[in-house]
């Protein structure tokens, strides 16, 4: 047990035994650090963990206080999914478009949104960097490095890889219009129409739309809500179907929020290397972890260049700038060619603004604040699901990202619930859009990345009533 975890456990026991009463103010960070012989950062990590558990609440400029009571959380899902593990054609786009289009209005409570609140990001500071970079822009630089992306930004991304122990050369990095383009370019580089691709069950609907558009078949493999894809089932699928690629999320998977342990990631990379299958790794939520260390991507275990790592700044820094990247290993040239023959280049001003922001520092400070906010919002949101939803409801407890996966009683129809909720100004993401086989009919993905306020609580209470009345 780490120091902050041990400290959190001691304080949890004090709260549960009544030594610390509801409403009591916790000792200051400085006082606790001095009395326990630990650093202030250790105390902050312990307090963040207690806050995520719903045992304490922060009050602005006042400190931390014991919550009114130990929260009632819904139980977690316990079982991995059970897809048919068959190769199947994909036809999901119409359903996905219907759901997403309905959640774009500002008047709708955005539980079904795919994005966190734009108010969580340093947009004004980024705007200043963009303005200054455009004013001093060398005209010739607008056509330099068009396809791979601006060298300054690729260098900053390479430095972030290096900080996490990964040596990724700048020449391997291709800047893209968001992570979704990076993922699509990687998919196009290693497949042809008619090929089969392995995905998780449930999976990100964007992967299903990409397979549908490119004429590829999906093989859905059982996935556990805490630890990700089942490796034994994955190996069976590889031997049986001979897929051309895997498209997986090992860090805070969308929609489950699952996090694959490091040893399982290493085994995954070894298994795919044994069969020579490239892994398209969607890692857009990796920076949004709630613990004390960022989880490594599978890229960290890749020795053969088979992992095509994709990420972006859209979920953690600059939504709307649409700046992502791919680090595709041995497929870097193939991905660069795909980029050259499709969109050619990402926005130069947006690239320069983000590169300048990264160079000047402040990104990690912003990320710490963002992670703390999301962890606290998850705590409040999960408690509310436990309070307002009926018996038989289960919900995941991710250690990062901003999604909860909610399993409702089996008789509840999520698509019907989506329609009824939308008529009341509440959006949700129903389970069937995350499956080529239209499974997960009684499940929802809920977004806790927007501020929790009276409107949000009333909307969740209404949603709970709709579920109970189903």
Coordinates of C-alpha atoms in Angstrom, one line a residue:
X1 CA 0.0 0.0 0.0
X2 CA 1.4 3.4 -0.9
X3 CA 1.7 6.2 1.6
X4 CA -1.3 8.2 0.4
X5 CA -3.4 5.0 0.4
X6 CA -2.4 4.1 3.9
X7 CA -3.2 7.7 5.1
X8 CA -6.6 7.5 3.3
X9 CA -7.3 4.2 5.0
X10 CA -6.5 5.6 8.4
X11 CA -8.8 8.5 7.9
X12 CA -11.5 6.3 6.4
X13 CA -11.5 4.2 9.6
X14 CA -11.7 7.4 11.7
X15 CA -14.8 8.5 9.7
X16 CA -16.5 5.1 9.9
X17 CA -15.9 4.7 13.6
X18 CA -17.2 8.2 14.4
X19 CA -13.9 9.8 15.5
X20 CA -14.5 12.2 12.6
X21 CA -18.1 13.3 12.5
X22 CA -20.1 14.5 9.5
X23 CA -19.4 18.2 9.1
X24 CA -16.0 18.1 10.9
X25 CA -13.2 20.0 9.2
X26 CA -10.2 17.8 8.4
X27 CA -6.7 19.0 9.6
X28 CA -5.0 21.2 7.1
X29 CA -2.7 19.7 4.5
X30 CA 0.3 21.3 6.2
X31 CA -0.7 20.0 9.7
X32 CA -1.4 16.5 8.5
X33 CA 1.8 16.3 6.6
X34 CA 3.8 17.4 9.6
X35 CA 2.0 15.1 12.0
X36 CA 2.2 12.1 9.7
X37 CA 5.7 12.8 8.4
X38 CA 4.7 12.9 4.8
X39 CA 4.8 15.5 2.0
X40 CA 2.0 17.8 1.2
X41 CA 1.5 16.0 -2.2
X42 CA 0.9 12.7 -0.3
X43 CA -1.7 14.4 1.8
X44 CA -3.4 15.9 -1.3
X45 CA -3.5 12.4 -2.9
X46 CA -5.0 11.0 0.2
X47 CA -7.7 13.7 0.4
X48 CA -8.4 13.3 -3.4
X49 CA -8.9 9.6 -2.8
X50 CA -11.3 10.2 0.2
X51 CA -13.2 12.7 -1.9
X52 CA -13.5 10.2 -4.8
X53 CA -14.9 7.7 -2.2
X54 CA -17.5 10.3 -1.2
X55 CA -16.3 10.5 2.4
X56 CA -15.1 14.1 2.3
X57 CA -16.0 17.3 0.4
X58 CA -13.8 20.3 -0.5
X59 CA -15.1 23.8 0.3
X60 CA -13.5 26.6 -1.7
X61 CA -11.0 28.5 0.5
X62 CA -12.1 26.7 3.5
X63 CA -10.6 23.2 3.4
X64 CA -11.9 19.6 3.5
X65 CA -14.9 18.5 5.5
X66 CA -16.4 15.1 6.4
X67 CA -19.5 14.4 4.2
X68 CA -23.0 14.2 5.6
X69 CA -22.8 10.5 5.5
X70 CA -21.2 7.5 3.8
X71 CA -22.6 7.5 0.3
X72 CA -24.7 4.7 -1.2
X73 CA -23.0 3.5 -4.3
X74 CA -24.6 1.1 -6.8
X75 CA -22.7 -2.2 -7.0
X76 CA -20.2 -2.7 -9.8
X77 CA -20.8 -5.0 -12.8
X78 CA -19.0 -8.2 -12.1
X79 CA -19.0 -10.2 -15.3
X80 CA -17.4 -9.8 -18.7
X81 CA -19.6 -9.4 -21.7
X82 CA -20.6 -12.5 -23.7
X83 CA -20.6 -11.7 -27.4
X84 CA -21.0 -14.4 -30.0
X85 CA -17.4 -13.9 -31.1
X86 CA -18.5 -14.2 -34.7
X87 CA -17.3 -12.1 -37.6
X88 CA -20.1 -9.8 -38.6
X89 CA -20.9 -6.9 -41.0
X90 CA -21.4 -3.5 -39.3
X91 CA -24.4 -1.3 -39.7
X92 CA -24.6 1.2 -36.9
X93 CA -24.1 4.7 -38.3
X94 CA -27.8 5.6 -38.7
X95 CA -28.4 4.7 -35.0
X96 CA -25.3 6.5 -33.8
X97 CA -26.1 9.7 -35.7
X98 CA -29.6 9.8 -34.3
X99 CA -28.3 9.5 -30.8
X100 CA -25.4 12.0 -31.2
X101 CA -27.4 14.6 -33.1
X102 CA -29.9 14.7 -30.2
X103 CA -27.3 15.5 -27.6
X104 CA -25.7 18.5 -29.3
X105 CA -28.1 21.2 -28.2
X106 CA -27.1 23.4 -25.2
X107 CA -30.6 23.1 -23.9
X108 CA -30.2 19.4 -23.3
X109 CA -28.6 18.0 -20.2
X110 CA -25.5 16.3 -21.7
X111 CA -25.3 12.9 -20.0
X112 CA -25.0 11.4 -23.4
X113 CA -22.3 13.7 -24.7
X114 CA -18.9 12.3 -25.8
X115 CA -17.0 15.4 -24.5
X116 CA -16.4 16.9 -21.1
X117 CA -17.4 20.5 -20.4
X118 CA -15.4 23.0 -22.5
X119 CA -15.3 25.2 -19.4
X120 CA -12.7 22.9 -17.9
X121 CA -10.0 23.9 -20.4
X122 CA -7.6 27.0 -20.6
X123 CA -9.2 28.3 -23.8
X124 CA -8.3 32.0 -23.2
X125 CA -4.6 31.1 -22.7
X126 CA -4.6 28.9 -25.7
X127 CA -6.2 31.6 -27.7
X128 CA -3.5 34.1 -26.8
X129 CA -0.8 31.6 -27.9
X130 CA -2.7 31.1 -31.2
X131 CA -2.9 34.8 -31.8
X132 CA 0.8 35.4 -31.1
X133 CA 1.9 32.4 -33.2
X134 CA -0.1 33.6 -36.2
X135 CA 1.2 37.2 -35.9
X136 CA 4.8 36.0 -36.0
X137 CA 4.3 33.2 -38.5
X138 CA 6.9 32.8 -41.2
X139 CA 4.9 32.4 -44.4
X140 CA 7.1 29.6 -45.6
X141 CA 6.4 27.6 -42.4
X142 CA 2.8 27.1 -43.5
X143 CA 4.0 24.6 -46.0
X144 CA 6.8 23.1 -44.0
X145 CA 6.2 19.6 -42.6
X146 CA 2.6 19.6 -44.0
X147 CA 1.8 15.9 -43.7
X148 CA 3.7 14.8 -40.6
X149 CA 2.9 18.0 -38.8
X150 CA 4.9 20.8 -37.3
X151 CA 8.3 19.7 -35.9
X152 CA 7.8 21.8 -32.7
X153 CA 4.7 20.0 -31.8
X154 CA 6.0 16.5 -32.7
X155 CA 9.0 17.2 -30.5
X156 CA 6.8 18.2 -27.5
X157 CA 4.8 15.0 -28.0
X158 CA 8.0 12.9 -28.2
X159 CA 9.2 14.5 -24.9
X160 CA 6.0 13.5 -23.2
X161 CA 6.5 9.9 -24.4
X162 CA 10.1 10.1 -23.0
X163 CA 8.9 11.4 -19.7
X164 CA 6.9 8.1 -19.4
X165 CA 9.9 6.0 -20.3
X166 CA 9.1 5.5 -24.0
X167 CA 11.5 6.4 -26.8
X168 CA 9.4 7.5 -29.8
X169 CA 11.3 9.4 -32.5
X170 CA 9.7 12.5 -33.9
X171 CA 9.8 11.0 -37.4
X172 CA 7.4 8.3 -36.2
X173 CA 4.7 10.9 -35.1
X174 CA 2.1 12.0 -37.6
X175 CA -0.1 14.9 -36.5
X176 CA -3.8 14.5 -37.4
X177 CA -7.2 16.2 -37.2
X178 CA -8.0 14.7 -33.8
X179 CA -7.5 11.2 -32.6
X180 CA -10.4 9.8 -34.7
X181 CA -8.6 10.6 -37.9
X182 CA -5.4 9.1 -36.5
X183 CA -7.3 5.9 -35.7
X184 CA -9.0 5.8 -39.1
X185 CA -5.6 6.4 -40.9
X186 CA -4.1 3.5 -39.0
X187 CA -7.0 1.3 -39.8
X188 CA -6.8 2.1 -43.5
X189 CA -3.0 1.4 -43.5
X190 CA -3.3 -2.2 -42.3
X191 CA -6.7 -3.4 -43.8
X192 CA -8.5 -3.9 -47.0
X193 CA -12.3 -4.2 -47.6
X194 CA -13.6 -7.6 -46.5
X195 CA -11.0 -8.0 -43.7
X196 CA -12.0 -8.6 -40.1
X197 CA -10.9 -6.5 -37.1
X198 CA -11.2 -7.4 -33.4
X199 CA -12.9 -4.9 -31.1
X200 CA -14.0 -4.9 -27.5
X201 CA -17.6 -5.7 -26.4
X202 CA -18.9 -3.1 -25.8
X203 CA -16.7 -0.8 -27.9
X204 CA -16.4 2.8 -28.9
X205 CA -19.0 3.5 -31.6
X206 CA -16.5 5.4 -33.6
X207 CA -14.6 2.2 -34.3
X208 CA -17.8 0.5 -35.5
X209 CA -18.5 3.5 -37.8
X210 CA -15.0 3.2 -39.2
X211 CA -15.4 -0.5 -39.9
X212 CA -18.7 0.1 -41.6
X213 CA -17.4 2.8 -43.8
X214 CA -14.3 0.8 -44.9
X215 CA -16.3 -2.4 -45.6
X216 CA -14.6 -4.3 -42.7
X217 CA -16.1 -7.0 -40.5
X218 CA -16.2 -6.7 -36.7
X219 CA -15.3 -9.5 -34.2
X220 CA -16.5 -8.6 -30.8
X221 CA -14.5 -10.2 -28.0
X222 CA -15.6 -10.5 -24.3
X223 CA -14.4 -7.5 -22.2
X224 CA -14.4 -7.2 -18.4
X225 CA -15.7 -3.9 -16.9
X226 CA -12.6 -3.5 -14.7
X227 CA -9.7 -5.1 -16.6
X228 CA -10.6 -4.9 -20.2
X229 CA -10.5 -7.5 -23.0
X230 CA -10.4 -11.2 -22.2
X231 CA -7.0 -12.5 -23.5
X232 CA -8.1 -16.1 -23.7
X233 CA -11.1 -15.2 -25.8
X234 CA -8.9 -12.9 -27.9
X235 CA -6.5 -15.7 -28.7
X236 CA -9.5 -17.9 -29.7
X237 CA -10.7 -15.2 -32.0
X238 CA -7.3 -14.8 -33.6
X239 CA -6.9 -18.5 -34.3
X240 CA -10.4 -18.8 -35.6
X241 CA -10.8 -15.6 -37.7
X242 CA -7.3 -14.5 -38.6
X243 CA -8.1 -10.8 -38.2
X244 CA -5.9 -8.1 -39.8
X245 CA -5.9 -5.8 -36.8
X246 CA -7.2 -5.1 -33.3
X247 CA -8.7 -1.7 -32.3
X248 CA -8.6 -1.5 -28.4
X249 CA -8.6 1.0 -25.6
X250 CA -6.6 -0.3 -22.6
X251 CA -6.8 2.9 -20.5
X252 CA -10.2 4.0 -19.3
X253 CA -12.1 2.3 -22.1
X254 CA -15.1 4.0 -23.7
X255 CA -17.8 3.2 -22.6
X256 CA -16.8 0.9 -19.7
X257 CA -14.0 2.9 -18.1
X258 CA -12.0 -0.3 -17.7
X259 CA -8.2 -0.1 -17.1
X260 CA -6.0 -3.0 -18.2
X261 CA -3.3 -3.9 -15.6
X262 CA 0.3 -3.4 -16.8
X263 CA 1.1 -7.2 -16.8
X264 CA -2.0 -7.8 -18.9
X265 CA -1.0 -5.1 -21.4
X266 CA 2.4 -6.8 -21.7
X267 CA 0.7 -10.2 -22.3
X268 CA -1.6 -8.6 -24.9
X269 CA 1.4 -7.2 -26.8
X270 CA 3.2 -10.5 -26.7
X271 CA 0.1 -12.4 -27.9
X272 CA -0.4 -10.0 -30.9
X273 CA 3.3 -10.1 -31.7
X274 CA 3.2 -13.9 -31.7
X275 CA 0.6 -13.7 -34.5
X276 CA 1.9 -10.6 -36.2
X277 CA -1.2 -8.6 -35.7
X278 CA -1.1 -4.8 -35.4
X279 CA -2.8 -3.1 -32.5
X280 CA -4.5 0.2 -33.1
X281 CA -4.4 1.7 -29.6
X282 CA -6.9 4.4 -28.8
X283 CA -5.5 6.2 -25.8
X284 CA -7.4 9.5 -25.7
X285 CA -8.2 9.2 -21.9
X286 CA -4.7 8.2 -20.6
X287 CA -3.9 11.6 -19.2
X288 CA -7.2 11.6 -17.2
X289 CA -6.2 9.2 -14.4
X290 CA -7.2 9.7 -10.8
X291 CA -4.3 7.9 -9.1
X292 CA -0.7 9.0 -8.5
X293 CA 0.8 7.8 -11.8
X294 CA -0.3 7.8 -15.4
X295 CA -1.0 4.3 -16.7
X296 CA 1.3 3.3 -19.4
X297 CA -0.1 2.4 -22.9
X298 CA 0.6 -0.9 -24.5
X299 CA 3.1 1.1 -26.7
X300 CA 5.5 0.9 -23.7
X301 CA 5.8 -2.9 -24.2
X302 CA 6.1 -2.9 -28.0
X303 CA 9.4 -4.1 -29.3
X304 CA 8.4 -5.0 -32.9
X305 CA 6.6 -1.8 -34.0
X306 CA 3.2 -3.4 -34.1
X307 CA 1.4 -1.0 -31.7
X308 CA -0.1 2.0 -33.5
X309 CA -0.6 4.4 -30.6
X310 CA -3.2 7.2 -31.2
X311 CA -4.2 10.1 -28.9
X312 CA -5.1 13.8 -29.0
X313 CA -5.4 17.0 -27.0
X314 CA -9.2 17.2 -27.5
X315 CA -10.2 15.4 -24.2
X316 CA -7.5 16.9 -22.0
X317 CA -6.6 20.4 -23.3
X318 CA -8.0 21.8 -26.4
X319 CA -11.5 20.6 -27.6
X320 CA -12.4 22.0 -30.9
X321 CA -8.7 22.5 -32.0
X322 CA -8.9 19.0 -33.4
X323 CA -5.2 18.2 -32.9
X324 CA -4.3 14.5 -32.5
X325 CA -1.5 12.2 -33.5
X326 CA -0.5 8.7 -34.3
X327 CA 2.8 7.0 -33.4
X328 CA 2.3 3.9 -35.7
X329 CA 5.6 2.1 -35.2
X330 CA 6.6 0.2 -38.3
X331 CA 3.6 1.5 -40.2
X332 CA 4.6 5.2 -39.9
X333 CA 5.2 5.7 -43.6
X334 CA 2.0 4.0 -44.5
X335 CA 0.0 6.2 -42.2
X336 CA 1.8 9.3 -43.5
X337 CA 0.8 8.3 -47.0
X338 CA -2.8 7.9 -46.0
X339 CA -2.7 11.4 -44.4
X340 CA -1.1 12.8 -47.6
X341 CA -3.9 11.4 -49.8
X342 CA -6.8 12.4 -47.6
X343 CA -6.6 15.6 -45.5
X344 CA -2.9 16.5 -46.1
X345 CA -2.4 18.5 -42.9
X346 CA -3.9 19.5 -39.6
X347 CA -4.4 23.2 -38.9
X348 CA -1.0 25.0 -38.6
X349 CA -2.2 27.7 -36.2
X350 CA -3.8 25.2 -33.9
X351 CA -0.6 23.0 -33.9
X352 CA 1.6 26.0 -33.1
X353 CA -0.7 27.2 -30.3
X354 CA -0.6 23.8 -28.6
X355 CA 3.2 23.5 -29.2
X356 CA 3.8 26.9 -27.6
X357 CA 1.5 26.0 -24.6
X358 CA 3.5 22.8 -24.0
X359 CA 6.8 24.6 -24.4
X360 CA 5.9 27.3 -21.9
X361 CA 4.8 24.8 -19.2
X362 CA 1.5 24.7 -17.3
X363 CA 0.1 21.6 -19.0
X364 CA 0.7 19.3 -16.1
X365 CA -0.6 21.9 -13.6
X366 CA -3.8 22.1 -15.8
X367 CA -4.0 18.3 -15.9
X368 CA -3.8 18.0 -12.1
X369 CA -6.7 20.4 -11.7
X370 CA -8.7 18.7 -14.4
X371 CA -8.2 15.2 -12.9
X372 CA -9.2 16.5 -9.4
X373 CA -12.3 18.0 -10.8
X374 CA -13.3 14.9 -12.7
X375 CA -12.6 12.6 -9.8
X376 CA -14.8 14.8 -7.5
X377 CA -17.6 14.9 -10.1
X378 CA -17.5 11.2 -10.5
X379 CA -17.9 10.8 -6.8
X380 CA -21.0 13.0 -6.7
X381 CA -22.5 11.5 -9.8
X382 CA -22.0 7.9 -8.7
X383 CA -23.6 8.7 -5.4
X384 CA -26.6 10.2 -7.1
X385 CA -27.0 7.1 -9.4
X386 CA -27.0 5.0 -6.3
X387 CA -29.6 7.2 -4.7
X388 CA -32.0 7.8 -7.6
X389 CA -31.8 4.6 -9.7
X390 CA -33.8 1.5 -8.6
X391 CA -32.6 -1.7 -7.0
X392 CA -30.8 -3.9 -9.5
X393 CA -28.8 -1.1 -11.1
X394 CA -25.1 -1.6 -11.3
X395 CA -22.4 1.1 -12.3
X396 CA -18.7 1.0 -13.0
X397 CA -16.2 2.9 -10.9
X398 CA -13.5 3.9 -13.3
X399 CA -10.2 5.3 -12.0
X400 CA -10.0 7.8 -14.8
X401 CA -11.9 9.4 -17.7
X402 CA -15.4 10.8 -17.4
X403 CA -17.8 8.0 -18.2
X404 CA -19.9 5.7 -16.1
X405 CA -21.3 2.5 -17.6
X406 CA -24.7 1.7 -16.0
X407 CA -26.4 -1.7 -16.1
X408 CA -30.1 -1.2 -15.4
X409 CA -32.5 -4.1 -14.6
X410 CA -32.7 -6.3 -17.6
X411 CA -36.3 -5.5 -18.6
X412 CA -35.4 -1.8 -19.2
X413 CA -35.0 -0.8 -22.8
X414 CA -32.2 1.8 -23.2
X415 CA -33.2 3.0 -26.6
X416 CA -36.7 3.6 -25.4
X417 CA -35.3 5.3 -22.3
X418 CA -33.2 7.5 -24.6
X419 CA -36.2 8.7 -26.5
X420 CA -38.3 9.4 -23.4
X421 CA -35.5 11.2 -21.6
X422 CA -34.8 13.3 -24.7
X423 CA -38.4 14.5 -24.8
X424 CA -37.7 15.9 -21.3
X425 CA -34.4 17.6 -22.3
X426 CA -32.0 14.9 -21.1
X427 CA -29.6 13.0 -23.3
X428 CA -28.1 9.6 -22.6
X429 CA -26.0 7.2 -24.7
X430 CA -27.9 3.9 -24.9
X431 CA -25.9 0.6 -24.9
X432 CA -26.8 -0.7 -28.3
X433 CA -24.8 2.0 -30.1
X434 CA -21.6 0.4 -28.6
X435 CA -22.2 -2.9 -30.3
X436 CA -22.3 -4.2 -33.8
X437 CA -24.7 -6.9 -32.7
X438 CA -27.0 -4.3 -30.9
X439 CA -26.3 -5.9 -27.5
X440 CA -26.4 -4.1 -24.1
X441 CA -30.1 -3.2 -24.5
X442 CA -30.4 -2.5 -20.8
X443 CA -27.2 -0.4 -20.4
X444 CA -26.3 3.3 -20.6
X445 CA -23.2 5.4 -20.8
X446 CA -23.4 8.5 -18.7
X447 CA -21.0 11.5 -18.9
X448 CA -20.0 13.0 -15.6
X449 CA -17.6 15.5 -17.2
X450 CA -20.0 18.4 -16.9
X451 CA -20.5 20.5 -13.7
X452 CA -22.8 19.0 -11.1
X453 CA -25.5 21.4 -10.2
X454 CA -29.2 21.6 -9.4
X455 CA -30.1 21.1 -13.1
X456 CA -27.9 18.0 -13.4
X457 CA -29.3 16.5 -10.1
X458 CA -32.9 17.0 -11.2
X459 CA -32.2 15.5 -14.5
X460 CA -30.6 12.4 -13.0
X461 CA -33.5 12.1 -10.5
X462 CA -35.9 12.2 -13.5
X463 CA -33.8 9.6 -15.3
X464 CA -34.0 7.4 -12.3
X465 CA -37.8 7.7 -12.2
X466 CA -38.0 6.8 -15.9
X467 CA -35.9 3.7 -15.2
X468 CA -38.0 2.7 -12.2
X469 CA -41.2 3.2 -14.3
X470 CA -40.0 1.0 -17.2

